[in-house]
Short mmCIF file of C-alpha atoms in Angstrom, two decimals:
data_model
loop_
_atom_site.label_atom_id
_atom_site.label_comp_id
_atom_site.label_asym_id
_atom_site.label_seq_id
_atom_site.Cartn_x
_atom_site.Cartn_y
_atom_site.Cartn_z
CA GLN A 1 96.85 92.32 98.91
CA VAL A 2 94.15 94.92 98.41
CA GLN A 3 95.26 98.33 97.21
CA LEU A 4 93.33 101.52 96.63
CA VAL A 5 94.77 104.24 94.43
CA GLU A 6 93.23 107.69 94.20
CA SER A 7 93.67 110.17 91.38
CA GLY A 8 92.16 113.40 90.14
CA GLY A 9 93.25 115.83 92.79
CA GLY A 10 94.64 119.24 91.98
CA SER A 11 94.22 122.96 92.39
CA VAL A 12 91.05 124.79 91.45
CA GLN A 13 89.47 128.17 92.04
CA PRO A 14 86.45 128.56 94.29
CA GLY A 15 83.32 127.50 92.45
CA GLY A 16 85.24 125.06 90.30
CA SER A 17 84.90 121.31 89.98
CA LEU A 18 87.09 118.25 90.33
CA ARG A 19 86.43 114.55 89.94
CA LEU A 20 88.34 112.10 92.11
CA SER A 21 88.68 108.45 91.22
CA CYS A 22 89.70 105.45 93.28
CA VAL A 23 90.67 102.14 91.72
CA ALA A 24 90.81 98.95 93.76
CA SER A 25 93.15 96.08 92.95
CA GLY A 26 93.53 92.72 94.60
CA ARG A 27 89.81 92.57 95.39
CA THR A 28 86.68 93.66 93.58
CA ILE A 29 84.56 96.23 95.39
CA HIS A 30 81.15 94.78 94.59
CA ARG A 31 80.57 93.30 98.05
CA TYR A 32 82.14 96.16 99.99
CA SER A 33 80.86 99.54 100.95
CA MET A 34 83.17 102.35 99.90
CA ALA A 35 83.74 105.81 101.33
CA TRP A 36 85.65 109.03 100.88
CA PHE A 37 87.25 110.83 103.79
CA ARG A 38 89.34 113.98 103.91
CA GLN A 39 91.89 115.57 106.19
CA ALA A 40 92.59 119.28 106.18
CA PRO A 41 95.84 120.71 107.60
CA GLY A 42 95.77 120.67 111.38
CA LYS A 43 92.44 118.86 111.52
CA GLU A 44 91.27 115.31 112.08
CA ARG A 45 90.23 113.13 109.19
CA GLU A 46 86.50 113.38 108.52
CA PHE A 47 83.91 111.41 106.60
CA VAL A 48 82.83 112.97 103.29
CA ALA A 49 80.64 110.44 101.47
CA GLY A 50 79.86 106.76 101.42
CA ALA A 51 78.08 104.22 99.23
CA SER A 52 76.92 100.85 100.53
CA TRP A 53 78.02 97.70 98.75
CA ASN A 54 74.60 97.28 97.11
CA GLY A 55 74.29 100.95 96.20
CA GLU A 56 71.10 101.32 98.22
CA THR A 57 72.55 103.65 100.83
CA ILE A 58 74.34 106.85 99.87
CA VAL A 59 75.43 109.21 102.62
CA TYR A 60 77.05 112.65 102.54
CA ALA A 61 78.48 114.87 105.19
CA ALA A 62 76.32 117.93 105.71
CA SER A 63 79.15 120.18 104.55
CA VAL A 64 79.23 118.64 101.06
CA LYS A 65 75.64 117.54 100.51
CA GLY A 66 74.25 118.96 97.29
CA ARG A 67 77.72 119.69 95.91
CA PHE A 68 79.48 116.30 95.92
CA THR A 69 78.34 113.05 94.32
CA ILE A 70 79.74 109.61 95.05
CA ALA A 71 79.38 106.88 92.47
CA ARG A 72 80.60 103.33 92.24
CA ASP A 73 81.30 101.14 89.24
CA ASN A 74 81.49 97.60 90.52
CA ALA A 75 82.46 96.18 87.13
CA GLU A 76 85.51 98.44 87.05
CA SER A 77 86.15 98.29 90.81
CA THR A 78 86.19 102.05 90.97
CA VAL A 79 84.52 104.67 93.07
CA SER A 80 84.44 108.33 92.18
CA LEU A 81 83.69 111.60 93.89
CA GLN A 82 82.40 114.42 91.72
CA MET A 83 82.99 117.70 93.52
CA ASN A 84 81.21 120.82 92.31
CA ALA A 85 80.96 124.35 93.66
CA LEU A 86 84.20 123.86 95.55
CA LYS A 87 85.00 126.12 98.46
CA PRO A 88 88.33 126.97 100.12
CA GLU A 89 87.23 124.94 103.13
CA ASP A 90 87.16 121.84 100.91
CA THR A 91 90.96 122.00 100.73
CA ALA A 92 92.27 118.74 102.12
CA VAL A 93 93.86 115.42 101.30
CA TYR A 94 91.09 113.11 100.14
CA PHE A 95 91.22 109.39 100.92
CA CYS A 96 89.32 106.48 99.48
CA ALA A 97 88.53 103.60 101.85
CA MET A 98 86.93 100.17 101.75
CA ASP A 99 84.65 98.71 104.43
CA ARG A 100 86.36 96.04 106.53
CA ALA A 101 83.23 93.92 106.37
CA ARG A 102 81.98 92.09 103.31
CA ASN A 103 78.29 92.82 102.74
CA GLY A 104 78.44 95.26 105.63
CA GLY A 105 75.19 96.76 106.80
CA ARG A 106 74.12 100.21 105.73
CA ARG A 107 74.65 101.47 109.25
CA ARG A 108 78.40 101.32 108.71
CA VAL A 109 78.10 103.80 105.87
CA GLU A 110 75.66 105.97 107.79
CA MET A 111 78.02 106.19 110.75
CA GLY A 112 81.08 106.89 108.61
CA LEU A 113 83.55 105.76 111.27
CA GLU A 114 87.20 105.49 110.28
CA ASN A 115 87.70 102.28 112.22
CA ASP A 116 85.12 100.50 110.07
CA PHE A 117 87.20 101.05 106.94
CA ASP A 118 90.40 99.41 105.83
CA PRO A 119 92.29 99.46 103.52
CA TRP A 120 92.85 103.08 102.62
CA GLY A 121 94.37 104.77 99.64
CA GLN A 122 97.40 107.02 99.87
CA GLY A 123 95.34 110.17 99.42
CA THR A 124 95.13 112.89 96.79
CA GLN A 125 95.50 116.61 97.46
CA VAL A 126 92.68 118.99 96.63
CA THR A 127 93.41 122.70 96.93
CA VAL A 128 90.73 125.33 96.44
CA SER A 129 92.15 128.82 96.28
CA SER A 130 91.85 132.01 94.30
#
């Protein structure tokens, strides 16, 4: 059974930084695209960033581009999300997710659709507040 476990969430002041990590067990990530999503209170879950299985395609939501960086370490089966210059509107539960398809095309990352990803981690809370 594949499991994803996120860590690194917490509370930070605006302008601060956090680094989220996601570790996969039960399956290595090296043939699967990985993505981060988030869900703010009262809002739908939204795509944040994605990295294709071969690392050739990296995609960010417009709201985080230039501030967040996704990185994958296939040898360690981990994917991280470095978040800098955090804003209160970044407050959300952040989820790590794995592409359903092995060797999935880059389009799946570009589209960032929830239904293309499974399994999901349990989520980690990020709170940005002064």
